[in-house]
XYZ file of C-alpha atoms in Angstrom:
426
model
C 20.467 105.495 176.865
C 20.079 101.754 178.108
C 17.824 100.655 175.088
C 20.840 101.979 172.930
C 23.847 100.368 175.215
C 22.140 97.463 174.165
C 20.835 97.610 170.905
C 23.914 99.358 169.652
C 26.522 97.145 170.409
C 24.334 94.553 169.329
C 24.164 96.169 165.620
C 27.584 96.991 165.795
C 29.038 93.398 166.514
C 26.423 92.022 163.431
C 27.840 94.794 161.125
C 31.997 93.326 161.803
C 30.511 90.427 161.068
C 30.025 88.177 164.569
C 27.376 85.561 164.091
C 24.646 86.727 165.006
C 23.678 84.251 168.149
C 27.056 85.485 169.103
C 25.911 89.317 169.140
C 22.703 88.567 170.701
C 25.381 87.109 173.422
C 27.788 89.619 173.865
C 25.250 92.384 173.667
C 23.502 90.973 176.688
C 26.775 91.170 178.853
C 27.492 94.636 177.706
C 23.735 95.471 178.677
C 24.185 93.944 181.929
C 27.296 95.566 182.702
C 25.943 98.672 181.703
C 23.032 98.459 184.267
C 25.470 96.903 187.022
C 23.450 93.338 186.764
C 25.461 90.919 188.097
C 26.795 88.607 185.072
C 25.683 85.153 186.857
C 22.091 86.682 186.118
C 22.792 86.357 182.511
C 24.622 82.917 182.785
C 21.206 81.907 184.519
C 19.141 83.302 181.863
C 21.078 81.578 179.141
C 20.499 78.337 180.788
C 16.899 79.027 181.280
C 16.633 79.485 177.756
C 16.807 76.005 176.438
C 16.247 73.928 179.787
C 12.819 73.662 178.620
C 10.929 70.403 177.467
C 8.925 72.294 174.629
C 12.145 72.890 172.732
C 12.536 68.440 172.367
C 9.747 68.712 169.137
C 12.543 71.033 167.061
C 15.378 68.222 167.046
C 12.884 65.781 166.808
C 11.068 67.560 163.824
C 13.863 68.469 162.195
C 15.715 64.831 162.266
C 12.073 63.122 160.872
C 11.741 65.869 158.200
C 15.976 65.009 156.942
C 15.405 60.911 157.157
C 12.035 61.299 155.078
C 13.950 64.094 153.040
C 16.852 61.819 152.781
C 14.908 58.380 152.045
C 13.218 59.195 148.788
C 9.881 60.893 150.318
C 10.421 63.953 148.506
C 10.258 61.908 144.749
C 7.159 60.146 145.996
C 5.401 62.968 147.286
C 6.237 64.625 143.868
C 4.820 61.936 141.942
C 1.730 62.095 143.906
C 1.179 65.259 143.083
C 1.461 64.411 139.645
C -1.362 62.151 139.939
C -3.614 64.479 141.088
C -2.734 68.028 139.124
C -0.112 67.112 136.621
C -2.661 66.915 133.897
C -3.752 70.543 133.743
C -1.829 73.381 131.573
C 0.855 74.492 133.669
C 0.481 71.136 135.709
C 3.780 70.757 136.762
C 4.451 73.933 138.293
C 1.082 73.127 140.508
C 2.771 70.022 141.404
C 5.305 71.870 142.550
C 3.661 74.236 144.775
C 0.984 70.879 146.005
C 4.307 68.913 146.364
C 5.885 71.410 148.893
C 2.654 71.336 150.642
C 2.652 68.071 151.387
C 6.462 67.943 152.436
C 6.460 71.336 154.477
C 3.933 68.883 156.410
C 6.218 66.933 157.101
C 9.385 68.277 157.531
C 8.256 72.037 158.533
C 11.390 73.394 156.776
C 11.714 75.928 154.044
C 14.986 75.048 153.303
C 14.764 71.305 152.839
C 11.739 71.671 151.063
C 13.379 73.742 148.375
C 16.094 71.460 148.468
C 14.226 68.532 148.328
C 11.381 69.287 146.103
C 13.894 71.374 143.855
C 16.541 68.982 143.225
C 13.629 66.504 141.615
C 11.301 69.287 139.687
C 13.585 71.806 138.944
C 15.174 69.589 136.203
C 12.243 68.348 135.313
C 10.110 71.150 134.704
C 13.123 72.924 132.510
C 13.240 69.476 130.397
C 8.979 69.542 129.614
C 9.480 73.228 128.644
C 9.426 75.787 131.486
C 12.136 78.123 131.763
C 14.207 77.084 134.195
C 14.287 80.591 136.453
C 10.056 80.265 136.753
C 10.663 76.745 137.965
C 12.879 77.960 140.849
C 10.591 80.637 141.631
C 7.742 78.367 142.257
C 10.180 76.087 144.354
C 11.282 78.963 146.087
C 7.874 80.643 146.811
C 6.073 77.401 147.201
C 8.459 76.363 150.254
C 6.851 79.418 152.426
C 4.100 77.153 152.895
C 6.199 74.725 155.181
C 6.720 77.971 157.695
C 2.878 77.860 158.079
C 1.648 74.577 157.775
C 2.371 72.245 160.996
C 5.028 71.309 162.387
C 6.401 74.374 161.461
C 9.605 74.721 163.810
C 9.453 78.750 164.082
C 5.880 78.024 165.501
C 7.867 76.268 168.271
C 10.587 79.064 168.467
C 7.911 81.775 168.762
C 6.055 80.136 171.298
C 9.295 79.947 173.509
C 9.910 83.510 172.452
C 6.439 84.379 173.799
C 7.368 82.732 177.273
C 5.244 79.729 176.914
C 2.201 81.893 177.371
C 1.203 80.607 173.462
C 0.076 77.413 172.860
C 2.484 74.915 170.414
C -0.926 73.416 169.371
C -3.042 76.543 168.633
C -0.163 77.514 166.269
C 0.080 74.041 164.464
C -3.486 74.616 164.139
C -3.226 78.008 162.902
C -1.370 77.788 160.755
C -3.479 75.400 158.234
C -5.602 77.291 156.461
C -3.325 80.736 155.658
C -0.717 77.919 154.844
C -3.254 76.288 152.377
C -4.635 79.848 150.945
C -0.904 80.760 150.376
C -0.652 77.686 148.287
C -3.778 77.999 146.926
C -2.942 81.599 145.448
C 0.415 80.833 144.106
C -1.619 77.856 141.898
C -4.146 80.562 140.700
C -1.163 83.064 139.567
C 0.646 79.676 138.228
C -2.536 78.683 136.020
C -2.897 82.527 134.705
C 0.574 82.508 133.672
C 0.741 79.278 131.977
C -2.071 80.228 130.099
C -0.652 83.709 129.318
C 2.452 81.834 128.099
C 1.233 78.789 126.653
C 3.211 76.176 129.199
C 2.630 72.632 128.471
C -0.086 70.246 129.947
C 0.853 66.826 131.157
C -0.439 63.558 130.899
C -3.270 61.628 132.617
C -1.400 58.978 134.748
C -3.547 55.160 134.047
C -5.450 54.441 136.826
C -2.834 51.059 137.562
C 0.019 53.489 138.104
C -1.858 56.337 139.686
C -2.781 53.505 141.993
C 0.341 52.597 143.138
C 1.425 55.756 143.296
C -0.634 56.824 145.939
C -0.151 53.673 148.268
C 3.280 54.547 147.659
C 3.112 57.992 148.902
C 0.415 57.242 151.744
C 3.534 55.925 154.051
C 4.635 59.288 154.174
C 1.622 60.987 154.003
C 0.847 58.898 157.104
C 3.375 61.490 158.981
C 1.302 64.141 158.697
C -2.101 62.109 160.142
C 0.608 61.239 163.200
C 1.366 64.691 163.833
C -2.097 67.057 163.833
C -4.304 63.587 164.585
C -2.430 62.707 167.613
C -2.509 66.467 169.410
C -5.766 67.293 167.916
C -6.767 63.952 169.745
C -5.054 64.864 173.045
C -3.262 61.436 172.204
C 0.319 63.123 172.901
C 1.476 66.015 173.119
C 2.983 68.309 170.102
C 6.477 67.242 171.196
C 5.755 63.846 172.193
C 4.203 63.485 168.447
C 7.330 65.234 167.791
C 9.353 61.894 168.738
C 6.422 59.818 167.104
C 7.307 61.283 163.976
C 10.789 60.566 163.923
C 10.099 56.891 164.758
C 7.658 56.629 161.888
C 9.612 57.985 159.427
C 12.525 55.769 159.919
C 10.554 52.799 160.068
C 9.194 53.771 156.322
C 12.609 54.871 155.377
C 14.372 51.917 156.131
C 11.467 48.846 156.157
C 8.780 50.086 153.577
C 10.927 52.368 150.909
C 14.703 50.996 151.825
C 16.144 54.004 149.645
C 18.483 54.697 152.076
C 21.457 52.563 153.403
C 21.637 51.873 156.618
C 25.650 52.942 156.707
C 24.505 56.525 155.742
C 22.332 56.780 159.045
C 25.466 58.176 160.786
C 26.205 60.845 158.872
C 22.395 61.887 158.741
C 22.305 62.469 162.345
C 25.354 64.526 162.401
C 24.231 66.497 159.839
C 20.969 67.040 162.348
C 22.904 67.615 165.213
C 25.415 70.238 163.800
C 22.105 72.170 162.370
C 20.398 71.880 165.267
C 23.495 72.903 167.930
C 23.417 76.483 166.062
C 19.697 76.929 166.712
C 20.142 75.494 170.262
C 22.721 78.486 170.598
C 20.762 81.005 169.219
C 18.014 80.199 171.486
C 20.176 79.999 174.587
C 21.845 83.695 173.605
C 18.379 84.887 172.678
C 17.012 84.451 176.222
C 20.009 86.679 178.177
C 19.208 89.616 175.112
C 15.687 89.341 175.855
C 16.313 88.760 179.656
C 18.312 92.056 179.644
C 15.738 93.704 176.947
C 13.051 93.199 179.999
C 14.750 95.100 182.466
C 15.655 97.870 180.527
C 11.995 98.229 179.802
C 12.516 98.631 175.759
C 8.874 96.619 175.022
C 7.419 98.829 177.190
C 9.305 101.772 175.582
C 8.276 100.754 172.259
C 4.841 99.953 172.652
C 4.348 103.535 174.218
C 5.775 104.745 170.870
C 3.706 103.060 168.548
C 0.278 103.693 170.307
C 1.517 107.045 170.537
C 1.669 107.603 166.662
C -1.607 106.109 166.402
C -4.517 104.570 168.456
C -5.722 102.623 165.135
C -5.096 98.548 165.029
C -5.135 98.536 161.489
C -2.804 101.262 161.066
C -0.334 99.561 163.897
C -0.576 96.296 162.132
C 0.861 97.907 158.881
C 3.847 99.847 160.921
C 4.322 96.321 162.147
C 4.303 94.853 158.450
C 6.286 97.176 156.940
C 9.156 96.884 159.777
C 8.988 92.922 159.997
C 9.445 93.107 155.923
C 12.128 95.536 156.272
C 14.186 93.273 158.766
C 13.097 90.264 157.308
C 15.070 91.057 153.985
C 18.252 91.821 156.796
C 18.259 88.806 159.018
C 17.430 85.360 159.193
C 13.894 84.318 160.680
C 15.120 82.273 163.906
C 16.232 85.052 165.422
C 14.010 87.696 164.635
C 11.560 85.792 166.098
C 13.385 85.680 169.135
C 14.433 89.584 169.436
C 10.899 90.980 168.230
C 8.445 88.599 170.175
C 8.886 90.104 173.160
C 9.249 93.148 171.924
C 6.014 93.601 169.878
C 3.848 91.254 171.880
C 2.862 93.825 173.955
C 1.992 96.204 171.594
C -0.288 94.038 170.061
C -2.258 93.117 172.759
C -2.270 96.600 173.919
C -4.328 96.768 170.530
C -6.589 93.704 171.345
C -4.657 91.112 168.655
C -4.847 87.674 169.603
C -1.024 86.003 170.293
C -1.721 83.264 167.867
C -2.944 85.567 165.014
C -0.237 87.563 165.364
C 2.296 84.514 165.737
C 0.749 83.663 161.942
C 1.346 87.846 160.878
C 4.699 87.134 161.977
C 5.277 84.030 159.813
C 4.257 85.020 156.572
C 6.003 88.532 156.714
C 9.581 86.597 157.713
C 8.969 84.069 155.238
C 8.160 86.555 152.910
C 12.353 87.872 153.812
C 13.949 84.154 153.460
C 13.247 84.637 149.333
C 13.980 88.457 149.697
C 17.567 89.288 148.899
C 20.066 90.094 150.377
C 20.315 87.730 152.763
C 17.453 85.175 151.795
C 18.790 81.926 152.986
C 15.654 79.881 150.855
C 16.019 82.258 147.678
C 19.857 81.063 147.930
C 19.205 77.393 148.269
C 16.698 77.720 145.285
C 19.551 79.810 142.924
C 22.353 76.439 144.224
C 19.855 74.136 143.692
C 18.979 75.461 140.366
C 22.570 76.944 139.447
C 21.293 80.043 138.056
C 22.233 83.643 139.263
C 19.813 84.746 142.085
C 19.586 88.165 139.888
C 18.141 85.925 137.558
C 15.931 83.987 140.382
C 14.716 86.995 142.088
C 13.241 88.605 138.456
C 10.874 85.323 137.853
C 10.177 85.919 142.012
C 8.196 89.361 141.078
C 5.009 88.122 139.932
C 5.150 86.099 143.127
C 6.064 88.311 145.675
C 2.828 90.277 144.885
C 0.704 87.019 145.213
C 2.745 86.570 149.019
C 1.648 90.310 150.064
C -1.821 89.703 149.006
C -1.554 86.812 151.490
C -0.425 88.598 154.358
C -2.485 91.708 153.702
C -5.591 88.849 153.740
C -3.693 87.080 157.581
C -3.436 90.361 159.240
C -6.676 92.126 158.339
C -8.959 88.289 158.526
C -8.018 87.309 162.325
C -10.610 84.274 161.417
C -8.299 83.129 158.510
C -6.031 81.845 162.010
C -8.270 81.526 164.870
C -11.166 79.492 163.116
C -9.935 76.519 163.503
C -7.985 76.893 166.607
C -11.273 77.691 168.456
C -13.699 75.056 167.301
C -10.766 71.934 167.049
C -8.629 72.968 170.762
């Protein structure tokens, strides 16, 4: 009766349409008047929440991530990319998916790499002769990557959701190689289809420009080398590399590229501090609901159900697919990493999965849901940014919503496709 006190209200206050840090919120004081918790306990455990120095790398990650976004890194990354693929059939839409690889790297952000990556290839792919819905599914799909590949900000959130007990670092690290094998498969099913539909090639860039190019782009490639060289080092710490970032990328904004007037700098970190004072919120709420989950024993609860239907990992890891999928296409990923962590966590090591593996599972299934309608907040973005009907979007999406699953299928059933590197670089 607790679990559905709790739970209930909670559902009921999303479906009239309360924000959903705001349900998470209310729910917990309905919980904890339900068990006769005092409410200062949940007042304590909101505070608890974000009083934690881990949480500094999000604001700083997301504030280096919107001056490089803002200060042309996104164009130069995109002409890198040229450089290296744009030459093949179907070139562009490789430079597309190699382009958001390089930027999720830097600004660990779905959204701003569709955004940002969109708003310059978009256009351009539609004027060299690809339709102009396949462009925005490649933008779209091709962002996942930045949810994987470090410093992926939900790596920090689930860490916090796991109660610190899973390392910031072993995620970053993690997350490399099913980030690079889900942008390696999206180029395979890009290459088949622009062969299968006769897209155009591009042209070899001289050697002069390609030159310049790249020392152009290797300022903001340097971000990346900052952020996995100096934990992987044990020079600083993933949050302290965090602040390193952000101090690097406005010295290349402003001193090396000067794209970006110094008057705008204002309204940047406003824009930064309104984004991030909703996921500060949602954090804070998240901690009472989970707080008040604890007590009334609903992991515990769960994980006795699931091992109940079955005693078979493999079996338990596709109940847990199927329902982070089905949610995933419901709610947005911040907090549904907050509300499941501690909820499935123990069901999964009650099965013998390793944290970090699972923290990766997690990833690519709730990326999978921000290009899933109906409430997809990347598949949006992509259909703004593009200015075509996300009917229209989500058709292209099909052929690469099968290439995603195949991903996920290959990061829950290939625990060595996360912990590899992990174990021989930490």
């Amino acid at each position: 009766m607790e679990a559905w006190v709790l739970l209930g209200s909670f559902f009921v206050l999303i479906l009239i349409g309360t924000p959903v840090a705001y349900a998470m919120g209310i729910a917990a004081l309905i919980g904890a008047w339900w068990i006769e918790i005092p409410l200062d306990a949940v007042m304590i455990a909101i505070a608890n929440g974000v009083n934690k120095f881990s949480l500094l790398a999000i604001p700083f990650f997301v504030l280096a991530g919107a001056i490089m976004a803002e200060g042309g890194m996104a164009r130069r990354l995109v002409a890198f990319a040229n450089v290296l693929v744009g030459f093949i059939r179907g070139g562009l839409s490789l430079v597309n998916i190699l382009a958001s690889t390089f930027f999720g790297a830097i600004s660990g952000s779905s959204m701003a790499d569709t955004a940002s990556v969109g708003t310059v290839l978009i256009p351009e792919m539609e004027k060299k002769g690809y339709p102009r819905d396949f462009a925005t599914a490649v933008t779209v799909s091709g962002s996942v990557q930045a949810i994987l590949i470090p410093p992926s900000h939900n790596a920090v959130i689930y860490s916090l959701a796991a109660g610190g007990t899973v390392s910031i670092a072993a995620l970053f690290i993690a997350g490399v190689l099913p980030g690079l094998l889900l942008g390696l498969t999206l180029a395979i099913l890009c290459l088949f289809m622009a062969r299968k539909r006769n897209y155009p090639k591009g042209e070899v860039i001289p050697m002069k420009q390609a030159l310049k190019i790249c020392a152009d782009a290797l300022w903001g490639l340097m971000t990346m080398v900052i952020i996995l060289g100096g934990i992987l080092s044990g020079v600083f710490t993933p949050t302290e590399s965090a602040s390193i970032a952000v101090l690097w990328a406005f010295f290349v904004t402003m001193f090396i590229y000067r794209d970006y007037k110094w008057a705008e700098t204002p309204k940047l970190v406003h824009r930064t501090v309104k984004t991030l004072s909703i996921v500060m919120i949602l954090i804070a709420f998240a901690a009472s609901f989970g707080y008040i989950m604890t007590l009334m024993q609903i992991p515990l609860q769960i994980t006795t159900a699931l091992t109940t239907l079955s005693d078979n990992r493999y079996v338990i890891l596709a109940m847990i697919n199927l329902l982070l999928l089905a949610l995933g296409t419901l709610m947005d990923m911040a907090p549904l990493i907050l509300i499941l962590t501690p909820i499935l966590l123990p069901v999964i090591k009650s099965i013998g999965v390793d944290p970090v593996h699972f923290g990766m599972i997690m990833m690519v299934n709730l990326g999978i849901g921000l290009i899933t309608p109906p409430v997809g907040g990347v598949l949006f973005v992509g259909a703004a940014v593009a200015k075509l009907p996300m009917e229209q979007v989500v058709k292209a999406l099909l052929p690469f919503f099968g290439a995603l699953v195949l991903v996920l299928i290959a990061v829950t059933y290939i625990p060595a496709l996360s912990l590899w590197l992990p174990g021989l670089l930490l």
